[in-house]
XYZ file of C-alpha atoms in Angstrom:
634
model
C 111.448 111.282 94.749
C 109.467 114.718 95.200
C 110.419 118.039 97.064
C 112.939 120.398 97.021
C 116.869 120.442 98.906
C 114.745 122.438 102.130
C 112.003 120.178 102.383
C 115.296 117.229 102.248
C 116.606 118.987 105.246
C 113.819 120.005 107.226
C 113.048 117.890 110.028
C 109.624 116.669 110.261
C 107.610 115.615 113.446
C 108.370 115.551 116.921
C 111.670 113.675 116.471
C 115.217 113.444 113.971
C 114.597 110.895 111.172
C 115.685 107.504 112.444
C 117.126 106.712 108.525
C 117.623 108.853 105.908
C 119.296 105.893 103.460
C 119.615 106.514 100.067
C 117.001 104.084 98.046
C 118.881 100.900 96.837
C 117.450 99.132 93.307
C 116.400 96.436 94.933
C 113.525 98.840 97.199
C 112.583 100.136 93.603
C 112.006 97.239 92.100
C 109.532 96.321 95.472
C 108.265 99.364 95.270
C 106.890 99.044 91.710
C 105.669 95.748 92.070
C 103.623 97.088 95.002
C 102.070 99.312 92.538
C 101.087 96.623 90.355
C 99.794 94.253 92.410
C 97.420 97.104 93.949
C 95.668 97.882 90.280
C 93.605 94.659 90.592
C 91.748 95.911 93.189
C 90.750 99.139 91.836
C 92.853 101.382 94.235
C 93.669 104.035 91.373
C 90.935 105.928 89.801
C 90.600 106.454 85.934
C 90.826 110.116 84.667
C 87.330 110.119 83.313
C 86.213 108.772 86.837
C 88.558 111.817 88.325
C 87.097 114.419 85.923
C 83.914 113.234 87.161
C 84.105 113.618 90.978
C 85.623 117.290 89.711
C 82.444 117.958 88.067
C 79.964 116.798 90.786
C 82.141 119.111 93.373
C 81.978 121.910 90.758
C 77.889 121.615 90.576
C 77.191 120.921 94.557
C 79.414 124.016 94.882
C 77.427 126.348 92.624
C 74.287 125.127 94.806
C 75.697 126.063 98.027
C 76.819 129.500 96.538
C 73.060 129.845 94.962
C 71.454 128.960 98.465
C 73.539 131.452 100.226
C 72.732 134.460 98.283
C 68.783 133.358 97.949
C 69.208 133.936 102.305
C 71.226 137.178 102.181
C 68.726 140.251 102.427
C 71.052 142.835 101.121
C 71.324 143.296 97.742
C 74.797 144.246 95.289
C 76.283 141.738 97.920
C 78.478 138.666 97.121
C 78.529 136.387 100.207
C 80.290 133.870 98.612
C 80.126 130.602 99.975
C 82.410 127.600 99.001
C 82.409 123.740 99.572
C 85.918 122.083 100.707
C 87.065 118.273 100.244
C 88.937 116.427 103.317
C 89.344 112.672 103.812
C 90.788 110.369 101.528
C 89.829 112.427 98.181
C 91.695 115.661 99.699
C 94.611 113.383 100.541
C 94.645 111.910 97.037
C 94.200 108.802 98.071
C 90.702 107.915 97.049
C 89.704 104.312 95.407
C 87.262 103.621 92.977
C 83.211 103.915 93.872
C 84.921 105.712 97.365
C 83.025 108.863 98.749
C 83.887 112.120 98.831
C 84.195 114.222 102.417
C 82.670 117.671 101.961
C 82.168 120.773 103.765
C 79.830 123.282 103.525
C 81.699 126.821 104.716
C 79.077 129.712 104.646
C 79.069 133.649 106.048
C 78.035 134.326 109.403
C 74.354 134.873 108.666
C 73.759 131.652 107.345
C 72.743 128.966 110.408
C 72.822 125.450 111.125
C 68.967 125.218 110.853
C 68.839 126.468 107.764
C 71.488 124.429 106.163
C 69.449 121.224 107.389
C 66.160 123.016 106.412
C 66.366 125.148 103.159
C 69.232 123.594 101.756
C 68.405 119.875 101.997
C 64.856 120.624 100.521
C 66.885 122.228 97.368
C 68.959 119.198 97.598
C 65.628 117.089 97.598
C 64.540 118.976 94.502
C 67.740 117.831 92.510
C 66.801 115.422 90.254
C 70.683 114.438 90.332
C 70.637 113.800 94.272
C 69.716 110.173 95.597
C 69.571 108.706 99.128
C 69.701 111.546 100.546
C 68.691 112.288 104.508
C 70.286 114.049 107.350
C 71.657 113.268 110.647
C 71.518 116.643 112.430
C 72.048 114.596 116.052
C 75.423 113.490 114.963
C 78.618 113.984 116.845
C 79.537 115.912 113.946
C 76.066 117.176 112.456
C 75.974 115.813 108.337
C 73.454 115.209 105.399
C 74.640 111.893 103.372
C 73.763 111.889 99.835
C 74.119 110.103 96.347
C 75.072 112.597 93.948
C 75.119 111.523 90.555
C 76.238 108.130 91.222
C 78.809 109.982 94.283
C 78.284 109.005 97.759
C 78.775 112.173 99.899
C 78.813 113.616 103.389
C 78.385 117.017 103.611
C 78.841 119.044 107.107
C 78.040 122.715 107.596
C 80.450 125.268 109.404
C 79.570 129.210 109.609
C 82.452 131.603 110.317
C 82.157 134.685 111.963
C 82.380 136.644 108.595
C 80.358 138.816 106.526
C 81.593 136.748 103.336
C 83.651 133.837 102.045
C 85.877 134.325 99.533
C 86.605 131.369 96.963
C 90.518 131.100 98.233
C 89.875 131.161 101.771
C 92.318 129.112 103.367
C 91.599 127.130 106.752
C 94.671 126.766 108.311
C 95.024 129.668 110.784
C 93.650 128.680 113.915
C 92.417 132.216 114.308
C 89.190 131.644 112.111
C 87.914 129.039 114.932
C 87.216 132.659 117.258
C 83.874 132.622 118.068
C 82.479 129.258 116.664
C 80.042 127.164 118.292
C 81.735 123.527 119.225
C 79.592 121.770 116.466
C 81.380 124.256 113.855
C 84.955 123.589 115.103
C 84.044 119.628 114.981
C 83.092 120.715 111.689
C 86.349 122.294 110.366
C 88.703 119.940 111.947
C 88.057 117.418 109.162
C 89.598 119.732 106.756
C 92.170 121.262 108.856
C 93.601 117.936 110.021
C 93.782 116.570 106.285
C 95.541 119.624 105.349
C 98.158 119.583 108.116
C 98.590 116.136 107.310
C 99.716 116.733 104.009
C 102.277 119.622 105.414
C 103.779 117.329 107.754
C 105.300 114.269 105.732
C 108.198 114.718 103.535
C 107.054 113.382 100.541
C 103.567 113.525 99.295
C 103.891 111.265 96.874
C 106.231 108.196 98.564
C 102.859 108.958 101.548
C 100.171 108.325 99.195
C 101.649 105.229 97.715
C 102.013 103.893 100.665
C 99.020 105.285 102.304
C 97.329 103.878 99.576
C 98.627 99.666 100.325
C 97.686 100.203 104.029
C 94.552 101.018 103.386
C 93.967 98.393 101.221
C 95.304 95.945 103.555
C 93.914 97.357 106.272
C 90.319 96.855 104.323
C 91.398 93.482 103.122
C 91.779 92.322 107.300
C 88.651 93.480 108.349
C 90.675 96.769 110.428
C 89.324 99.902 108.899
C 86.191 100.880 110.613
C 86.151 103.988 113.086
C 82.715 103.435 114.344
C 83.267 99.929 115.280
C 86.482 100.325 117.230
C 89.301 99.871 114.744
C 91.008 103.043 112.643
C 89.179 105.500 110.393
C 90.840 106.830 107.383
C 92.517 109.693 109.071
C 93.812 107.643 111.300
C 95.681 105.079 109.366
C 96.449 108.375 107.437
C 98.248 109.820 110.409
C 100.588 106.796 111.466
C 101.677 106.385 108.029
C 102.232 110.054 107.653
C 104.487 109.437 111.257
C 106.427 106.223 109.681
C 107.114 108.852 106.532
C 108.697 111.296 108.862
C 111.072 108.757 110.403
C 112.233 107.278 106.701
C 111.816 110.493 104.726
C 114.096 109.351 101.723
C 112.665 105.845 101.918
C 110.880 104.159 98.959
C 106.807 102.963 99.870
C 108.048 99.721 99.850
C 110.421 100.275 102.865
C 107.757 102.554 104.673
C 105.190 99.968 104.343
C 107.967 97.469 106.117
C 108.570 100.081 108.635
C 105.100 100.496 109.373
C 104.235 97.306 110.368
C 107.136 97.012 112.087
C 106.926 100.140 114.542
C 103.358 100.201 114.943
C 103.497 96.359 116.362
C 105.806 97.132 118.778
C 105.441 100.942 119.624
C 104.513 101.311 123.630
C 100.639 102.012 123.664
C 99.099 103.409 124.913
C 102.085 106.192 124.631
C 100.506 108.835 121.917
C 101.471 108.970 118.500
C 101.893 112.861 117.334
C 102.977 114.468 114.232
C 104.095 117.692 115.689
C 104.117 119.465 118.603
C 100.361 120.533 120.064
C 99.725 124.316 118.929
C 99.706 127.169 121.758
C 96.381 129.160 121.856
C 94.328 131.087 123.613
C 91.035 129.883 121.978
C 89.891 127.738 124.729
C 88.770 124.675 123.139
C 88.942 121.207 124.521
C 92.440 119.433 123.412
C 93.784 115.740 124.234
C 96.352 115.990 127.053
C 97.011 113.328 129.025
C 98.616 114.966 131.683
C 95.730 117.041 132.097
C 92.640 115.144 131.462
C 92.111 112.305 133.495
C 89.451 110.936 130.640
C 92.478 111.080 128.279
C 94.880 108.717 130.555
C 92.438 105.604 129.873
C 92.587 106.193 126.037
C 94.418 102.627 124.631
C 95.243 103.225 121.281
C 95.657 107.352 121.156
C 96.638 108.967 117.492
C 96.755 112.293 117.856
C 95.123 115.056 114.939
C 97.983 117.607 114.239
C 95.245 120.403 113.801
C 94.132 122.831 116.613
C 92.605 120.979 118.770
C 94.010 118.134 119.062
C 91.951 115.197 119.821
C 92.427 111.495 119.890
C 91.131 110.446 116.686
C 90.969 106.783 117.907
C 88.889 107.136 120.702
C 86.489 104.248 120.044
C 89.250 101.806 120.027
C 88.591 99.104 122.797
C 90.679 96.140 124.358
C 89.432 93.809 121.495
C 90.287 95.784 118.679
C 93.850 96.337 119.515
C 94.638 93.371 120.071
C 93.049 92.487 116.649
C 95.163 95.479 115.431
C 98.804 94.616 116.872
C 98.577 91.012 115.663
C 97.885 92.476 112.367
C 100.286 94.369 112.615
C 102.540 91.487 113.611
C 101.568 88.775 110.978
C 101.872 92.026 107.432
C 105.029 92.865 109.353
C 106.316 88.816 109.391
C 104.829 88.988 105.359
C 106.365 92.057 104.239
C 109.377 90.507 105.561
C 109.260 87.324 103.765
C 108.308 89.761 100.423
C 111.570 91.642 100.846
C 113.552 87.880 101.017
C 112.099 86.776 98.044
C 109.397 83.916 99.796
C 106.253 85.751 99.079
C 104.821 88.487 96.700
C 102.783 91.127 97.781
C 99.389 89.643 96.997
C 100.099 87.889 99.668
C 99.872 90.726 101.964
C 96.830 91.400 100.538
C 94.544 88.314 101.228
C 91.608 88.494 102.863
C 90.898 87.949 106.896
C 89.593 84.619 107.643
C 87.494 85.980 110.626
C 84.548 83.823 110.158
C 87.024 80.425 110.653
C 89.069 82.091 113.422
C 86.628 81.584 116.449
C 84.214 78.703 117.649
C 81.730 80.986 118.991
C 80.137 83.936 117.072
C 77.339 86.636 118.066
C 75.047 87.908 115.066
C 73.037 91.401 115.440
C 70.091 91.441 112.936
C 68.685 94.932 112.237
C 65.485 94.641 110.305
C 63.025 98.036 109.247
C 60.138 97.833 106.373
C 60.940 101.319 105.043
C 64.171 102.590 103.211
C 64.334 105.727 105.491
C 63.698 103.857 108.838
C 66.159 101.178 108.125
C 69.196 104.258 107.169
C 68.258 105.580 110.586
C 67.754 102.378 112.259
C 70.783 101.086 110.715
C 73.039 103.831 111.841
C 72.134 103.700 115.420
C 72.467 100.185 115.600
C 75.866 100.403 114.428
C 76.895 102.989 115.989
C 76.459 101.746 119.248
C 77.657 97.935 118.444
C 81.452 99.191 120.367
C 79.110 99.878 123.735
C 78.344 96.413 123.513
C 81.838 95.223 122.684
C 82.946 97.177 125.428
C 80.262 95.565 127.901
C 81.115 91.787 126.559
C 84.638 92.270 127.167
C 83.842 91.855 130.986
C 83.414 88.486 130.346
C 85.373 87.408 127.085
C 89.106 87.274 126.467
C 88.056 88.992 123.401
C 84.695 90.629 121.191
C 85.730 91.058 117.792
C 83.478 92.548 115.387
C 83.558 92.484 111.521
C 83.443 95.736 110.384
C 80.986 94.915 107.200
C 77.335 94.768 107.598
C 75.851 92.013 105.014
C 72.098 92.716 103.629
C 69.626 89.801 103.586
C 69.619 86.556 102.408
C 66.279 86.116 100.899
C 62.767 87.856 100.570
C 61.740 86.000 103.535
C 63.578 88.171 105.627
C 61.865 91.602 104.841
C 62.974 94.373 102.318
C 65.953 95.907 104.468
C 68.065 93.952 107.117
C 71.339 94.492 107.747
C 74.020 91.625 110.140
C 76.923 92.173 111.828
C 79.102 89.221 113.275
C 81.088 89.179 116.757
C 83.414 86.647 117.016
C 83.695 85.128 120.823
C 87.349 84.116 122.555
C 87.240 82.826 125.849
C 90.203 82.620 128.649
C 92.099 79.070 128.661
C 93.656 80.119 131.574
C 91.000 80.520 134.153
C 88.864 78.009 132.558
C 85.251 79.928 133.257
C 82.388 77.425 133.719
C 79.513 79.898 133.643
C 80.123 82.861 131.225
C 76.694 84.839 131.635
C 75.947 87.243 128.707
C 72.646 87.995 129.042
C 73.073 91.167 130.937
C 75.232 92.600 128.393
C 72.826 91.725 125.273
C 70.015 93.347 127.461
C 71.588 96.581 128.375
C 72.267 96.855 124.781
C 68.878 96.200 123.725
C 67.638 98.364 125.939
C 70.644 101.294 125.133
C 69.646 101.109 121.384
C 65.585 101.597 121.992
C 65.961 104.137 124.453
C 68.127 106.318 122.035
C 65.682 105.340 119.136
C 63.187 106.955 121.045
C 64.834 110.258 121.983
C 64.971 111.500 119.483
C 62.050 109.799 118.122
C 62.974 107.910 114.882
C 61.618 104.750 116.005
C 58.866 103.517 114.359
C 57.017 100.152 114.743
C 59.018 98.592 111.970
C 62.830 98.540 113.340
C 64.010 95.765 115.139
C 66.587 93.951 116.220
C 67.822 90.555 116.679
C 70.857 88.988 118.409
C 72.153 85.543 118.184
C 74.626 82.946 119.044
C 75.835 80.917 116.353
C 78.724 78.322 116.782
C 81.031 78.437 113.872
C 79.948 75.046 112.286
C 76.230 76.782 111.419
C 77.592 80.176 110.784
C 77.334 79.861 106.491
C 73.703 79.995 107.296
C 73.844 83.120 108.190
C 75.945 84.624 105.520
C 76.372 85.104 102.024
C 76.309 82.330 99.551
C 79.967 83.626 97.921
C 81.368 84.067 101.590
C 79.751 80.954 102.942
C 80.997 78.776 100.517
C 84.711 80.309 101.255
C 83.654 79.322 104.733
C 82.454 75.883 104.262
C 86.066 75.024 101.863
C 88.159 77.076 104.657
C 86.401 74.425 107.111
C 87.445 71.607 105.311
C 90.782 72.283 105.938
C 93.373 70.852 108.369
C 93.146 73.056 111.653
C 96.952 73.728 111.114
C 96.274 75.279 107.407
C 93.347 77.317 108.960
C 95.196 78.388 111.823
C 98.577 79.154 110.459
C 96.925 81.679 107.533
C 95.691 83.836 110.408
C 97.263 85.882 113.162
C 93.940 87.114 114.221
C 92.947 83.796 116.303
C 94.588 84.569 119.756
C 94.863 87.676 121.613
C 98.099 89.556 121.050
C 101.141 90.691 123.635
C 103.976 92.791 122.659
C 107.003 90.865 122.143
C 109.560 91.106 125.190
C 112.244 90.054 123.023
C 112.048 92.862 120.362
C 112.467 96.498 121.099
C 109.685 98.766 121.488
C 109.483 102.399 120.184
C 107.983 105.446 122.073
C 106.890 109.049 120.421
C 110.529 110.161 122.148
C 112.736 107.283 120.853
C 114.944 108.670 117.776
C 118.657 107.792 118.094
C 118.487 104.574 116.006
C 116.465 102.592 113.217
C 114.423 100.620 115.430
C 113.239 98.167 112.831
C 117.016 96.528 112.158
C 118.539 96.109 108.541
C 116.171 96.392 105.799
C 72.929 78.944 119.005
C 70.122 81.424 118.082
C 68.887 83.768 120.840
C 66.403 86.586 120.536
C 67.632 89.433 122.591
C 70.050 88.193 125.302
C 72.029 84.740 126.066
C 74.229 82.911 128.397
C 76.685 80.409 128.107
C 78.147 78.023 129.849
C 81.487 76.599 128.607
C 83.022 73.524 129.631
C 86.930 73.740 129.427
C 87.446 71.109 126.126
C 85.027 74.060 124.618
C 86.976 76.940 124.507
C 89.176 77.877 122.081
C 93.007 78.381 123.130
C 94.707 81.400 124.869
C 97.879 83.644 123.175
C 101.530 82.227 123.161
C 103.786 84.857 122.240
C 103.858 83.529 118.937
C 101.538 84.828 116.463
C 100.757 81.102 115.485
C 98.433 78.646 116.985
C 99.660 75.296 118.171
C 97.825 73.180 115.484
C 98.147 70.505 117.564
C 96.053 71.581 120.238
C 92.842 69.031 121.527
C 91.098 72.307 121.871
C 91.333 73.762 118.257
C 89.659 70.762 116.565
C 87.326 70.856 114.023
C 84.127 70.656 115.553
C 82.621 68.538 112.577
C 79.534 66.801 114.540
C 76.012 67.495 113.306
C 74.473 66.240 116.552
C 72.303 69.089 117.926
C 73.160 71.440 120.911
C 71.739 71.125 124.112
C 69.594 74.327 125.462
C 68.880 74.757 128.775
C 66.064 77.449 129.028
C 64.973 79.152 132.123
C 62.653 82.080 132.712
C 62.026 81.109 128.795
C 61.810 84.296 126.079
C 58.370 84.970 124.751
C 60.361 85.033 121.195
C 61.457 81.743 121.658
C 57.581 80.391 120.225
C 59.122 77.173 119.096
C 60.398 75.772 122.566
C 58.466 77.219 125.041
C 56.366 79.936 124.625
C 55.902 81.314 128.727
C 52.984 84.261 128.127
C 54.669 87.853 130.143
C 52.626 89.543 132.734
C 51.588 93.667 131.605
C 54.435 94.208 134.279
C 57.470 92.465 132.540
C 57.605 89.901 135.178
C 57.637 86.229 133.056
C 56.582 82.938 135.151
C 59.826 80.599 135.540
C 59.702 77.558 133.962
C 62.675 75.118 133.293
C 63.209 72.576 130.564
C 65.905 70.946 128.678
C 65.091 71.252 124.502
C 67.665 69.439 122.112
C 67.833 72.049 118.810
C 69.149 70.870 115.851
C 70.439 73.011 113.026
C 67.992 73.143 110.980
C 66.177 74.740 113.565
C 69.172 76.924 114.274
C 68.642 78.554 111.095
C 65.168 78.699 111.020
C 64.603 80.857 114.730
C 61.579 82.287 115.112
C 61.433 86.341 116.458
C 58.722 88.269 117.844
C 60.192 91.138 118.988
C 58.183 93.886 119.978
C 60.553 97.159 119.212
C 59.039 99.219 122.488
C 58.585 96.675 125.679
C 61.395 93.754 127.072
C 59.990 91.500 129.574
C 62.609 91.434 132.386
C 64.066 88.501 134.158
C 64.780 86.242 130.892
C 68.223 84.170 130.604
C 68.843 81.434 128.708
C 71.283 79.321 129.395
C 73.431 77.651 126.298
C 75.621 74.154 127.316
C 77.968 73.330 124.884
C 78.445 69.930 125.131
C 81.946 68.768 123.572
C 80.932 66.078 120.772
C-alpha cells in the first residue's frame, strides 16, 4: 500500500471510515488475480503506447503556445499558454486506443472565437490532425480531433490574466473570478479530476479498482453519460467514495464493497466526497435544499470541485434501474469470487441486452457526407435520453444500448449509425393499448427542429425508427453479435434468463440494509415490427414480458417468458397509413400535412421486416399518422 502515516490517519470524505482492516492474504491473492484477468482486455497501456500519448500532448502543446503568441500584439512578451489533461488519462486510468481529455488554458486576450476560428484552421493545416471538426454549440463548447492516431477533445478556457505560466495550478477557486459560464464549464473537467485524486486515500488501491469497474461497467452496457447511465467521472467519483470508507482495503475488497453499497445506498440521497466549498463567486451549485430542479435529480453524484454539480444529471428511471440490478447481480458475483465458485472473468462477461427483452426500438441515422453524418450523428444521440424519458410514460422500462453499430452493407449508404431500445411492459396492470406514436413523433420532430437551428441540416441526414421483436432483431445487427444472438436464442429460457439481472426492473431489497451519505458507525456490507417515424402497439397480456420479484432472477418457468420461436408473420393494423410505408399502402399527403384515413389489415412477414422501405423527407412530417402493431401470441 501507498501514502504516508498522515495520509493513514487523515480522514477522508464526509464521514469516519466504516473499516480500516488490515489486508488478509487471502484479499491479496484476489487482488492479483483481478489484475490478471483484466490484461486480456487491454486495460493497461504499453510504455511505448504511454510515451506516445506524452509526445502527442508535448506537440499539441507547443501549437497552442505558437497560436497564442502569433495573437499577442506586444512584442518581448511571453503569454504563455499551456494545454492540461483531465478524464481518465489525468486519473491514470486510461485503456488502450482510449482518448485523451484536453484543455486549452490561454491569457485573457485570447477569445473563444478565435480558438474555434484561428486555431482550428492551424489545426486543419496539420498534416498530423484527422477527423477533426468543432462543436462550438455544445454544453461545454469542444473541437474533437484525431491526432496522430489519438482521439482528442479539446475545450478552451481564458483566465482573466495577462499570461499563463507553464506550472499554473487550477485548484484555487479564486482563478474562476470573472469567467464567463462557458469557461468555468470549461475548467471544471480538470478541477474535478484533480480533487478527485486528493480525496481518496490511496491512489494506487483507486486506480486498480477504478480500473475493473470501468471495465465491467463497459462490459454491461452502463458507461455512457449521454445516454443516461454514468460517464467516466462519475463511476470515478463513487469508487473514489467506496475508497474513503475502506481506506486500508485491497481493490479486491473495494470492488466487493462497491457493488455492495452502491446497490443498496438510499437514492436518490447524494453521494459527496467532501463537504461543498464556501464562496462568494456566485456560480450555480447543486443543492437540494435550495433548488427545487435539484430535488427531482434520481441518481445525484456530486463533483467535489467548486461548483458542485450533479454529474449524473441525464440519468432517467430506466437507467437506474438498469444500474442497481447491475449493481445487484457483480455484487451476488464478486461474492461467489471471494467463496471460491467463480473467477473474475466471470464478472466480466458481456450484457446479454439484445436476449433480455421481447420488444426492441431501433433509431437509424443515415447522412451521405462524413461531416454531416459527425454532426448528424451527435445530435441524434444526444437527444436519444429525451426520448427515453418520453417512452417511459408508457413502458415499465426504455433501455438503451449505449453503442451505436455502423451499417451492414453498401446498400445502406456510406455512413449510418443504430442504436437499440429495449421495451418492458407492466405485468401488473396488463395495458391493452400502449400508444407510442406520440413519443416517436415529438422526437422526430425535437431532433429536426434543433438540426435546423443552428443550421447543420442538410438534405442528406435522416432518420429512421423501428420496432423489431426480438426473434428478427439479428437482422438488424452485426454478423459477430447476431450470431451470439441467434446461439443465446437457442437456449433454454432459464439459461438465458438466469445469466442476466438486467431483464426485470429493479427494487431495493427491504431485507438488507441501506446506506445514506450520513451512515458511518458500522461496515454496512457484513463480513468480507419496422416503422418509419412513429408506432403504436397494442399488447395482449400472454405478450408481455414479466414484471420484477425482488429477486434478481426471472422465474424460468413463467408462460410469459417463452421463446417466441414461430416464423408466422405479424399482424399490422395500419390506419391513417405513413407515406414511407410504399410497400403496404402508400396514402399520397395533402401540401398541408393532413393524410386521407384509410384502414386495412396487411400480414408482414420477416423477410419483409428486414427489407422496410423509407422515404423520409428530413424537413416536412405529415401529421395525423399512427400505426397500430397487434402482437398476436403464436
Amino acid at each position: 500500500m501507498s501514502g504516508s502515516e498522515n495520509q493513514a490517519d487523515k480522514q477522508f470524505g464526509v464521514s469516519p471510515p466504516l473499516s480500516k482492516a488490515i489486508p488478509t492474504e487471502i484479499e491479496l491473492g484476489l487482488t492479483e488475480a483481478l489484475q490478471k484477468s483484466m490484461q486480456p482486455f487491454g486495460v493497461f497501456e504499453t510504455d511505448a503506447e504511454l510515451n506516445h500519448r506524452i509526445m502527442v500532448l508535448s506537440k499539441i502543446d507547443k501549437m497552442v503556445k505558437e497560436w497564442i503568441i502569433s495573437l499577442t500584439q506586444k512584442a518581448n512578451t511571453s503569454p504563455g499558454g499551456k494545454v492540461y489533461t483531465f478524464g481518465s488519462y489525468r486519473l491514470g486510468v486510461q485503456t488502450k486506443g482510449a482518448d485523451i481529455d484536453t484543455l486549452c488554458v490561454a491569457p485573457r486576450h485570447i477569445s473563444r472565437k478565435e480558438f474555434f476560428d484561428s486555431f482550428y484552421k492551424k489545426l486543419e493545416s496539420c498534416p498530423e490532425v484527422k477527423n477533426l471538426h468543432a462543436v462550438e454549440e455544445a454544453f461545454v463548447p469542444v473541437i474533437k480531433m484525431t491526432f496522430d492516431g489519438i482521439e482528442m477533445d479539446m475545450l478552451f478556457a481564458r483566465l482573466a490574466a495577462p499570461t499563463i505560466p507553464d506550472d499554473l495550478t487550477l485548484t484555487d477557486s479564486k482563478i474562476l473570478k470573472n469567467l464567463d459560464t462557458k469557461c468555468v464549464r470549461s475548467l471544471n473537467g480538470c478541477r474535478v479530476t484533480d480533487e478527485i485524486l486528493r480525496q481518496v486515500p490511496d491512489v494506487d488501491s483507486f486506480r486498480m479498482t477504478l480500473r475493473a469497474v470501468k471495465l465491467w461497467a463497459k462490459r454491461k452496457g452502463v458507461y455512457s453519460n449521454a445516454l443516461g447511465f454514468l460517464g467516466g467521472v462519475s463511476w470515478a467519483m463513487l469508487v473514489a467514495r467506496t475508497c474513503q470508507l475502506y481506506p486500508t482495503a485491497t481493490p479486491a475488497v473495494i470492488l466487493l464493497k462497491f457493488f455492495y453499497i452502491w446497490s443498496v445506498w438510499e437514492w436518490p440521497g447524494p453521494v459527496l466526497l467532501r463537504q461543498p466549498e464556501v464562496t462568494d463567486l456566485g456560480f450555480p451549485e447543486w443543492d437540494a435544499k435550495i433548488n427545487v430542479a435539484d430535488r427531482f435529480h434520481l441518481m445525484p453524484i456530486i463533483t467535489p470541485a467548486y461548483p458542485q454539480q450533479n454529474s449524473t444529471f441525464n440519468v432517467s428511471r430506466s437507467s437506474r434501474s438498469v444500474l442497481l440490478d447491475h449493481f445487484k447481480e457483480g455484487y451476488d458475483i464478486t461474492e461467489k469470487i471471494f467463496a471460491g465458485k467463480y473467477k473474475w472473468e466471470k464478472l466480466f462477461e458481456e450484457s446479454n441486452f439484445f436476449t433480455s427483452y421481447r420488444h426492441y426500438i431501433v433509431l437509424i441515422a443515415r447522412a451521405e457526407s462524413e461531416s454531416s453524418f459527425l454532426k448528424w450523428q451527435g445530435l441524434v444521440e444526444s437527444r436519444i435520453r429525451v426520448l427515453i424519458q418520453s417512452l417511459e410514460g408508457s413502458v415499465t422500462r426504455a433501455h438503451v444500448y449505449p453503442k451505436a453499430f455502423g451499417k451492414l452493407d453498401d446498400d445502406e449508404g456510406p455512413y449510418v449509425s443504430r442504436w437499440f431500445i429495449g421495451l418492458l411492459f407492466d405485468e401488473k396492470n396488463k395495458p391493452q393499448n400502449v400508444d407510442l406514436t406520440e413519443c416517436i413523433q415529438s422526437f422526430i420532430d425535437l431532433v429536426y427542429k434543433q438540426a435546423r437551428f443552428p443550421a447543420i441540416l442538410t438534405h442528406d441526414m435522416s432518420i429512421d425508427v423501428k420496432y423489431v421483436r426480438k426473434k428478427f432483431l439479428p437482422q438488424y445487427l452485426p454478423s459477430d453479435i447476431a450470431e451470439k444472438v441467434r446461439t443465446a436464442m437457442k437456449k433454454s429460457p432459464s439459461e438465458s434468463d438466469l445469466k442476466s439481472a438486467n431483464t426485470t426492473p429493479s427494487t431495493t431489497p427491504t431485507q438488507k440494509k441501506t446506506v445514506s451519505a450520513a451512515q458511518s458507525s458500522q461496515d454496512v456490507c457484513g463480513a468480507s415490427g419496422s416503422l418509419s417515424s412513429n408506432l403504436s402497439m397494442e399488447s395482449t397480456p400472454s405478450d408481455i414480458i414479466p414484471s420484477d420479484s425482488n429477486d434478481s432472477q426471472v422465474n424460468s418457468k413463467s408462460e410469459d417468458n417463452k421463446e417466441d420461436t414461430s416464423d408466422s408473420p405479424e399482424v399490422m393494423e395500419v390506419s391513417n397509413a405513413d407515406h414511407s410505408l410504399t410497400k403496404r399502402h402508400h396514402v399520397n399527403c395533402t401540401d398541408n400535412g393532413e393524410c386521407p384515413v384509410k384502414k386495412t389489415k396487411v400480414n408482414v412477414s420477416a423477410k419483409e421486416l428486414e427489407h422496410e422501405p423509407s422515404h423520409h423527407n428530413p424537413t416536412t412530417f405529415p401529421k395525423n399518422r399512427s400505426i397500430h402493431l397487434k402482437l398476436v401470441q403464436h
